[in-house]
Coordinates of C-alpha atoms in Angstrom, one line a residue:
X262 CA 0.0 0.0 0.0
X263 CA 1.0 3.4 -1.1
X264 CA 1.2 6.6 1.3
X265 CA -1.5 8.2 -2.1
X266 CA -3.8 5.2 -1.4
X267 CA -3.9 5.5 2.4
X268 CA -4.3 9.6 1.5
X269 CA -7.5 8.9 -0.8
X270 CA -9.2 6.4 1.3
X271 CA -9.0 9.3 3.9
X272 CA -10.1 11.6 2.2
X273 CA -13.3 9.7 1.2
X274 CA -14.5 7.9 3.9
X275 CA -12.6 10.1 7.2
X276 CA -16.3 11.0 9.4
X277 CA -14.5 14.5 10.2
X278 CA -14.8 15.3 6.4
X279 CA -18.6 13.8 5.7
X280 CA -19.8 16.2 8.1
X281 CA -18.9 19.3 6.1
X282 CA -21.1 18.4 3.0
X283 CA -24.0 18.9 5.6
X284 CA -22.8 21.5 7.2
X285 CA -22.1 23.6 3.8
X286 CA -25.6 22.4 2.6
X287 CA -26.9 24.0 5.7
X288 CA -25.0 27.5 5.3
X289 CA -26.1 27.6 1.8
X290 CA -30.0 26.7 3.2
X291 CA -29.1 30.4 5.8
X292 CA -27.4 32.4 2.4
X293 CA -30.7 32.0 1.0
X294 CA -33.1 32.7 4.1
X295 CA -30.8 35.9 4.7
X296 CA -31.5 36.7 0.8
X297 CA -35.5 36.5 1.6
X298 CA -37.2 40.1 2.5
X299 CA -39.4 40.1 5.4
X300 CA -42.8 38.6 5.0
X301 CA -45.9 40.2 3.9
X302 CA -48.6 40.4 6.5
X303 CA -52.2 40.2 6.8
X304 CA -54.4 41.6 9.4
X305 CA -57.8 41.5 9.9
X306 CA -59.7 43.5 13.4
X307 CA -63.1 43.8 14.3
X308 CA -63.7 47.1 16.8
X309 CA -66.9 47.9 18.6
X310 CA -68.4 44.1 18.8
X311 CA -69.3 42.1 22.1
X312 CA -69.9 45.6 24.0
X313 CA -72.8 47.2 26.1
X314 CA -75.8 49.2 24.7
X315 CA -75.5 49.7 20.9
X316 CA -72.4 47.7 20.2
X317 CA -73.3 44.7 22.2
X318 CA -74.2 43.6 18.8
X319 CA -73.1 43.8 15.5
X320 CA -74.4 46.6 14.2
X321 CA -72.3 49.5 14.7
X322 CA -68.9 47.1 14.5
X323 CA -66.1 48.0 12.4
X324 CA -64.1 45.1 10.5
X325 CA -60.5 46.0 9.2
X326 CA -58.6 43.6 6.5
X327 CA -55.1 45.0 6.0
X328 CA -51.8 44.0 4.3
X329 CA -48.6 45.7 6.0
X330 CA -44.9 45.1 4.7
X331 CA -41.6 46.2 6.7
X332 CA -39.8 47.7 4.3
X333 CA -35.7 47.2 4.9
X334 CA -33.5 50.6 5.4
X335 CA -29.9 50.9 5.6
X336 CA -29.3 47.8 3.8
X337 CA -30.1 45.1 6.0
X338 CA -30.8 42.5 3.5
X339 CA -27.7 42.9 2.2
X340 CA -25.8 43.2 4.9
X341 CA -27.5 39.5 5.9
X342 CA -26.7 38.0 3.0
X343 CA -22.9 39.1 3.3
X344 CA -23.0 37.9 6.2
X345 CA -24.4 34.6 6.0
X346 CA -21.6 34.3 2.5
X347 CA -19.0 35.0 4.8
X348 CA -19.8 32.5 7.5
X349 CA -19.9 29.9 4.1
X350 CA -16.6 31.1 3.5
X351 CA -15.4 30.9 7.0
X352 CA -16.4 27.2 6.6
X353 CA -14.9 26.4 3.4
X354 CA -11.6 27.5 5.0
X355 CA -12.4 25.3 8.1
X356 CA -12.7 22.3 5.6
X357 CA -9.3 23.1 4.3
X358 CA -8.2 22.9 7.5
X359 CA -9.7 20.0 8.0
X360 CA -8.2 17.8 5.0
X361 CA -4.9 19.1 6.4
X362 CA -5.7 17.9 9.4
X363 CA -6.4 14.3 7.8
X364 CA -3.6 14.5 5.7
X365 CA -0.9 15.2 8.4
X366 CA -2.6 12.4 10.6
X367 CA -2.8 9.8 7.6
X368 CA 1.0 10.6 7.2
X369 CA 2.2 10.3 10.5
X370 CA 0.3 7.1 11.3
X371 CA 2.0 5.6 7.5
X372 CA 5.4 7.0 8.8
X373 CA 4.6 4.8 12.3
X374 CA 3.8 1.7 9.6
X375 CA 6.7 2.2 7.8
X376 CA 9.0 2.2 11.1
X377 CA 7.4 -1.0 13.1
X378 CA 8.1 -2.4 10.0
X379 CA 11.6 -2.1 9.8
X380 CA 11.6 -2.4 13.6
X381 CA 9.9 -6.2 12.8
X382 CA 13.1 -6.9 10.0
X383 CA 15.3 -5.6 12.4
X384 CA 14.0 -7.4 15.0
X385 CA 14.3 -10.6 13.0
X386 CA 18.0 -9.7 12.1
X387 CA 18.2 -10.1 15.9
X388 CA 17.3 -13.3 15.7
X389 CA 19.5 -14.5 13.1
X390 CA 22.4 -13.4 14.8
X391 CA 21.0 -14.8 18.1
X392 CA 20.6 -18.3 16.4
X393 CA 24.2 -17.8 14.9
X394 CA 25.7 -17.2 18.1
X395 CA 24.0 -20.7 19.4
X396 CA 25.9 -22.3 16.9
X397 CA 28.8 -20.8 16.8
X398 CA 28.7 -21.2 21.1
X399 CA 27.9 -25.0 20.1
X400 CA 31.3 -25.4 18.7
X401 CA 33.5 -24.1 21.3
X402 CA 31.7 -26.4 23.9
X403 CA 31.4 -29.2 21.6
X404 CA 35.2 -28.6 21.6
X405 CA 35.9 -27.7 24.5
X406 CA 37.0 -24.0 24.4
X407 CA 33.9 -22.2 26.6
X408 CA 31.7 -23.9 29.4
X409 CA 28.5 -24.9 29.0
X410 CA 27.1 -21.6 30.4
X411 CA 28.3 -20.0 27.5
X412 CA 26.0 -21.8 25.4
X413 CA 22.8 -21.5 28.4
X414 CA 23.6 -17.5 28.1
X415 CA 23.0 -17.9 23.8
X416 CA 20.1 -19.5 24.0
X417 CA 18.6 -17.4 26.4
X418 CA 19.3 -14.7 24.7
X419 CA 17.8 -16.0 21.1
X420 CA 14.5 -16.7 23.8
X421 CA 14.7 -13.3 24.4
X422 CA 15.1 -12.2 20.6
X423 CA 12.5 -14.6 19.1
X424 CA 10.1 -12.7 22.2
X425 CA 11.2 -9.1 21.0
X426 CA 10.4 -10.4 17.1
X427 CA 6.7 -11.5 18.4
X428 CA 6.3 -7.9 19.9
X429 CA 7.3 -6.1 17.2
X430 CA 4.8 -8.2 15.1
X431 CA 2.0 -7.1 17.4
X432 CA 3.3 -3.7 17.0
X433 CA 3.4 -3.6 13.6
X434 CA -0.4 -4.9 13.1
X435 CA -1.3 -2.4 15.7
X436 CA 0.0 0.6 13.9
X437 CA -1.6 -0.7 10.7
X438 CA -5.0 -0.9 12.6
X439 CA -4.5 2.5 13.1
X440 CA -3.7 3.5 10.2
X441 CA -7.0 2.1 8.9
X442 CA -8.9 4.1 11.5
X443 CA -8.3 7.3 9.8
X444 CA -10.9 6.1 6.7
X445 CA -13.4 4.4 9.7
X446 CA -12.1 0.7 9.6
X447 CA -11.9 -1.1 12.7
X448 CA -9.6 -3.7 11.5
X449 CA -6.2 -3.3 9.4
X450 CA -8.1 -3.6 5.9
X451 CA -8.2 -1.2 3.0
X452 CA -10.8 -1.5 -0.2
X453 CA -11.5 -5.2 1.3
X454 CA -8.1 -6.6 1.5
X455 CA -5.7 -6.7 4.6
X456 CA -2.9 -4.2 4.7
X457 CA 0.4 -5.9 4.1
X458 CA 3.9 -4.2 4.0
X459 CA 3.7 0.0 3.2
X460 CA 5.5 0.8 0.2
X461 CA 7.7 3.6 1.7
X462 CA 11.4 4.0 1.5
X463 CA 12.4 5.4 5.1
X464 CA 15.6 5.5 5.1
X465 CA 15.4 8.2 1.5
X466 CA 15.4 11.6 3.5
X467 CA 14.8 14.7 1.4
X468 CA 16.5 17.7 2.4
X469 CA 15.2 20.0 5.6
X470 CA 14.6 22.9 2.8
X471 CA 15.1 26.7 3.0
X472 CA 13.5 28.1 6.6
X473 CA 13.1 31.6 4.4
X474 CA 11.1 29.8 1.7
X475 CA 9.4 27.5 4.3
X476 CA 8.5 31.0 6.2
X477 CA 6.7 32.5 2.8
X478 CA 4.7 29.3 2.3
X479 CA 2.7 30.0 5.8
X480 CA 0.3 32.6 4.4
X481 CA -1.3 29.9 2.8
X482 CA -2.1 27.5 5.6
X483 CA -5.5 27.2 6.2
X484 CA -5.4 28.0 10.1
X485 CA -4.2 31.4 9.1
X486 CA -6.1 32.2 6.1
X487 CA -9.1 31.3 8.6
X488 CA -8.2 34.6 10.0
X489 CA -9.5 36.3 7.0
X490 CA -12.0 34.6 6.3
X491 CA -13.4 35.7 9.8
X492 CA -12.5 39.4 9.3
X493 CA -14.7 39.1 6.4
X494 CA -17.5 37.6 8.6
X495 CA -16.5 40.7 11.9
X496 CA -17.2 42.9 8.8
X497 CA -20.2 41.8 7.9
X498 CA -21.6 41.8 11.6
X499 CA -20.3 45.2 11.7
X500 CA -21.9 46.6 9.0
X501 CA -25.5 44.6 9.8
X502 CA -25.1 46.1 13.0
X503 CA -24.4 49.6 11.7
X504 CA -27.5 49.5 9.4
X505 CA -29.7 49.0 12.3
X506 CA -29.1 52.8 13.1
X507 CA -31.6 53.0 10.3
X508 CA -35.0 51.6 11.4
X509 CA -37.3 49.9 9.0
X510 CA -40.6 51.4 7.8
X511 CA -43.5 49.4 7.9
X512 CA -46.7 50.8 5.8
X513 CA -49.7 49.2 5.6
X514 CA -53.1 49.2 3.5
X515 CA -56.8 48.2 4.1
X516 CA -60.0 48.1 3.4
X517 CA -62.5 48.7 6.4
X518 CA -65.8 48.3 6.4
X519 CA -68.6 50.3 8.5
X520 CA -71.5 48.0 9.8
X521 CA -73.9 51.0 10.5
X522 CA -74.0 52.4 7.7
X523 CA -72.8 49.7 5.6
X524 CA -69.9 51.5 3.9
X525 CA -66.5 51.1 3.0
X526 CA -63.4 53.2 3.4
X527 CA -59.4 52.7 2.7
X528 CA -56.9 52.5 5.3
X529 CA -53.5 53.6 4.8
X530 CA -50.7 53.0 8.1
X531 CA -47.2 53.8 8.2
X532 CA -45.2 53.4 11.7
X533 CA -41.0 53.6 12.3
X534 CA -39.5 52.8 15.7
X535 CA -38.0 55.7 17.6
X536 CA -34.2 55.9 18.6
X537 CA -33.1 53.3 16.5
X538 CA -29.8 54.4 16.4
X539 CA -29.1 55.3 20.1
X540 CA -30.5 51.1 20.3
X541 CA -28.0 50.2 17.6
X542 CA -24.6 52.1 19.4
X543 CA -24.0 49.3 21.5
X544 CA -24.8 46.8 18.9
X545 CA -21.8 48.8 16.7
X546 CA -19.7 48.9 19.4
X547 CA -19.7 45.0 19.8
X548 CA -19.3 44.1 16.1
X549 CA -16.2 47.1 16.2
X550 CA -14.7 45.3 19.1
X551 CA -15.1 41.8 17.6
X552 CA -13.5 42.8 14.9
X553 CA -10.6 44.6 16.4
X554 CA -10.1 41.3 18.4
X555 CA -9.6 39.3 14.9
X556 CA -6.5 41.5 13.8
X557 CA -5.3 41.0 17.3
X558 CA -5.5 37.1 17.2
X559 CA -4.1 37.0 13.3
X560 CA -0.8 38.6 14.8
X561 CA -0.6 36.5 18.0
X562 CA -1.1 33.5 15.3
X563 CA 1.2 34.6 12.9
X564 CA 4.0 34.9 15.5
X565 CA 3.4 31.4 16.8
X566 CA 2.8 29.9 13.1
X567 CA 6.7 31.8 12.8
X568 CA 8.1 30.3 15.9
X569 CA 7.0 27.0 15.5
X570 CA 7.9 26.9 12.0
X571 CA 11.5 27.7 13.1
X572 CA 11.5 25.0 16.0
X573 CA 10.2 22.7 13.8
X574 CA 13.3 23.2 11.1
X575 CA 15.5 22.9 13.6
X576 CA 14.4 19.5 14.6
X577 CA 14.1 18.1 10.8
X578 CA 17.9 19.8 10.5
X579 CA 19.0 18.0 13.4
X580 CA 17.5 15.0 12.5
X581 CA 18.3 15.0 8.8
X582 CA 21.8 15.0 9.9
X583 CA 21.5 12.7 13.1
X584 CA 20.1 9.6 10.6
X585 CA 22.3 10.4 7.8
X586 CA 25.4 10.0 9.7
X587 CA 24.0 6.7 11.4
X588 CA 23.5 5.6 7.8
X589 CA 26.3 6.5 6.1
X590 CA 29.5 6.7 8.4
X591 CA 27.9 4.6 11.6
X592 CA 26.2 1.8 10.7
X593 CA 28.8 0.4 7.8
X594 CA 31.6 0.8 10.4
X595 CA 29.3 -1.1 13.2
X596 CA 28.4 -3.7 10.5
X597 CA 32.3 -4.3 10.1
X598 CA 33.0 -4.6 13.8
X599 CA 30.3 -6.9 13.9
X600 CA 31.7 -8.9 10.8
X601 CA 35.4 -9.3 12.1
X602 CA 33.9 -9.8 15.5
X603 CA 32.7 -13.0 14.4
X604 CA 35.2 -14.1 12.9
X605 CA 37.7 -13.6 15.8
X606 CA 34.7 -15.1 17.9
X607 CA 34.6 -18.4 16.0
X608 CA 38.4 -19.2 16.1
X609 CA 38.8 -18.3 20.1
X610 CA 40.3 -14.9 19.7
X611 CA 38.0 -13.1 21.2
X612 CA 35.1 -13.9 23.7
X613 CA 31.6 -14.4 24.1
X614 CA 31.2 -11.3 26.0
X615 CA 32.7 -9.5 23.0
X616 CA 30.4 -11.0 20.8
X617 CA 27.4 -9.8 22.6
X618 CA 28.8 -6.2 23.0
X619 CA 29.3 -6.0 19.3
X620 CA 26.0 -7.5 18.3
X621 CA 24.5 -4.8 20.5
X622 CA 26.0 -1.8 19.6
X623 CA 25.5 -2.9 15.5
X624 CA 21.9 -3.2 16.8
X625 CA 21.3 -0.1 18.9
X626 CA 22.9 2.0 15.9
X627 CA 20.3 0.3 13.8
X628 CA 17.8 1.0 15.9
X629 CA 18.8 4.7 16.6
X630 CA 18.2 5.1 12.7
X631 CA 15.2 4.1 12.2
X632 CA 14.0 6.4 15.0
X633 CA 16.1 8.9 13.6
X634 CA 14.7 8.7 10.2
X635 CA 11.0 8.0 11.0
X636 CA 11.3 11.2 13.3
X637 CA 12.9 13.4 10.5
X638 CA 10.0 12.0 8.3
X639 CA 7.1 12.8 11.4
X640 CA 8.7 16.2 11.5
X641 CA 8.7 16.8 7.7
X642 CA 4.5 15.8 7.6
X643 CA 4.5 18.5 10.3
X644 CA 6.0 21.3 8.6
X645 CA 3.7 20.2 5.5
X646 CA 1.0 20.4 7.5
X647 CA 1.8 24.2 8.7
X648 CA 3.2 25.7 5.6
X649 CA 0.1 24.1 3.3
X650 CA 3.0 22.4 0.7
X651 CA 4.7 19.5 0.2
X652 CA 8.6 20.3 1.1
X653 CA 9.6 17.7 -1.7
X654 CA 7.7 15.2 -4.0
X655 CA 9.2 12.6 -2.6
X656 CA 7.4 10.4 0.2
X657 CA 8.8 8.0 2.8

C-alpha cells in the first residue's frame, strides 16, 4: 500500500470530512433565508363588537382587512446576506483545515507503519544473529574451548530475541490498525483486502529545505487564512449592525368596512420605531470590538505559526543530519566490527562477551536510525502540514 492510497481512502471515507457536506448544505440553506425580505402580513380586526348598549351587537362594529410590509433601510438584506456568504466562506476554509488535518494524521500514522516495519526486519535480524551465536557457542563447547554456560547464556538470549520479534509483530499490526482508522475501519483492511507491508522507503530523506522559503509558504495555511475569512464575517456583523441605526418602515393598506352604515373606506398605516440608532450604538460597538479582536488574534497566530515553524526546522535539520550519519558513516563501520567480531569469535580470539557487546552496539545503531529517520519524516509531515505544501515530491 502506497502513502497516495492511504491519503484517498481518507479523504473519502474520514467522518470528520462527511460532516462538512451537511454543514455547507446548511450554510447555503441560511445564504438563502438571509437573501428573503421580510414577510408580507395580513391583518384582519373587528372594533366595537361584544360591547354594552349599541355595540353589544353587530351593528355599529367596524371590520378592518389589511396588508402591511416592513420595508428594509440601511441595507439590512444585504448586509445579511454578506454575512451569511461570509460564515460559508469561513467554513470552506475550516474544511481546508480539516483535510490538512487528515492528511498530516494519515502521514504520521503511515510514517509509524513504515518504522514497526523495519523495527519487525530488524527485529528478526536479531534473531539471526542470536541463532548464529547458538551455533557458533555450540562449537566451542562441543570442543571444549567455553563452558556450557556460555551456550545456556546464547540461548537465552535467542528466547529473548524470538520474544522481541513476536512484539514487534504485534506492533506492527497495531500501527496498521490505526492507520485504517483514519478512513473508519476497525480492522487493518483497505478496499477489502488486509494491509500488508507499506511501500515507503524510510531510510530516502529529502532535504530539511530553506526556513526563508518555508517561512513565505505560511500565508497559505489554512489555520491562518481562517483569520480572514473571519474578518470578512467581523465585517459583515459590523456593517448589519451599523444598518440597524436606520430603522425599518412598515406601511400598511386596508379596506374597512362600517357595519352601520354599511360603507366602506381605505386604510392607509405607516409606523418607524423611535431611537433606533441610540439602540443600535452598542450593537456597533460590539461588532467594532469583535472585529478589532480578529486582527489582534491574526498577529498572536502569525508569531506562533513563525516560531513554530522555526523550532520545527531545527528538529528536521538536526534529524536529517543525526540519521544520515548513522547511515552512512555509523552503521557500515558497526556492521564491520560486527563482521570481524565474528570471525575472531569463531576461532577463540575473542570472547563471548565481545560477541554480545558488538552485536548490540550494530543493533542499537540500527535502531537509533530508524527512529532517527521516522522522526525526520514525522517532522517533515508536520512542517507540511503548517506551511500548506509539500517540502519535496518525494514520500517515505
Amino acid at each position: 500500500m502506497t502513502l497516495e492510497q492511504a491519503i484517498a481512502a481518507a479523504l473519502q471515507k474520514d467522518p470528520r470530512l462527511q460532516t462538512f457536506s451537511f454543514r455547507l448544505r446548511a450554510a447555503d440553506a441560511r445564504v438563502a433565508q438571509a437573501a428573503l425580505p421580510p414577510a408580507l402580513e395580513v391583518s384582519l380586526d373587528l372594533e366595537n363588537v361584544a360591547g354594552t348598549g349599541e355595540t353589544s351587537g353587530f351593528d355599529d362594529a367596524e371590520a378592518t382587512f389589511a396588508l402591511s410590509q416592513v420595508i428594509e433601510l440601511g441595507d439590512k438584506r444585504e448586509s445579511r446576506i454578506g454575512l451569511g456568504q461570509a460564515g460559508r466562506d469561513a467554513m470552506t476554509i475550516d474544511r481546508a483545515a480539516a483535510q490538512l488535518d487528515v492528511l498530516a494524521d494519515v502521514a504520521r500514522r503511515f510514517i509509524t507503519v513504515a518504522q514497526r516495519q523495519q523495527q519487525l526486519q530488524l527485529s528478526r535480524e536479531a534473531v539471526e544473529l542470536a541463532q548464529q551465536t547458538v551455533v557458533a557457542s555450540e562449537r566451542r563447547v562441543n570442543a571444549a574451548k567455553s563452558p556450557h554456560a556460555e551456550l545456556d547464556r546464547a540461548r537465552i538470549a535467542l528466547d529473548r530475541a524470538l520474544l522481541d520479534e513476536r512484539g514487534a509483530g504485534i506492533e506492527l499490526d497495531t500501527a496498521r490498525s490505526q492507520l485504517a482508522a483514519t478512513w473508519g475501519e476497525t480492522e487493518p483492511v483497505i478496499n477489502g483486502e488486509r494491509i500488508g507491508d507499506v511501500a515507503a522507503d524510510l531510510f530516502a530523506l529529502p532535504p530539511p529545505g530553506d526556513f526563508p522559503e518555508l517561512a513565505a509558504r505560511l500565508a497559505g495555511n489554512p489555520d491562518l487564512l481562517r483569520f480572514a475569512s473571519e474578518a470578512r464575517l467581523r465585517d459583515a456583523e459590523l456593517r448589519l449592525a451599523a444598518g440597524q441605526r436606520r430603522p425599518n418602515l412598515t406601511v400598511g393598506v386596508g379596506l374597512r368596512h362600517l357595519e352601520a352604515t354599511n360603507d366602506q373606506a381605505f386604510v392607509l398605516s405607516a409606523s418607524m420605531p423611535l431611537f433606533s440608532a441610540r439602540r443600535a450604538s452598542s450593537l456597533v460597538a460590539e461588532a467594532e470590538a469583535n472585529r478589532e479582536l480578529v486582527d489582534s488574534e491574526e498577529r498572536v497566530a502569525r508569531i506562533r505559526a513563525q516560531a513554530m515553524l522555526y523550532e520545527l526546522h531545527q528538529q528536521i535539520t538536526q534529524a536529517t543530519l543525526v540519521a544520515r550519519t548513522l547511515k552512512d558513516d555509523i552503521q557500515p563501520r558497526s556492521a564491520e566490527a560486527l563482521k570481524e567480531t565474528e570471525y575472531a569469535y569463531a576461532r577463540g580470539r575473542y570472547s563471548y562477551i565481545e560477541l554480545v557487546d558488538a552485536q548490540r552496539e550494530y543493533l542499537s545503531v540500527r535502531e537509533s536510525l530508524i527512529e532517527a529517520a521516522a522522526t525526520a519524516h514525522t517532522l517533515r509531515a508536520e512542517i507540511e502540514r503548517l506551511t500548506n505544501a509539500p517540502l519535496t515530491a518525494a514520500t517515505p
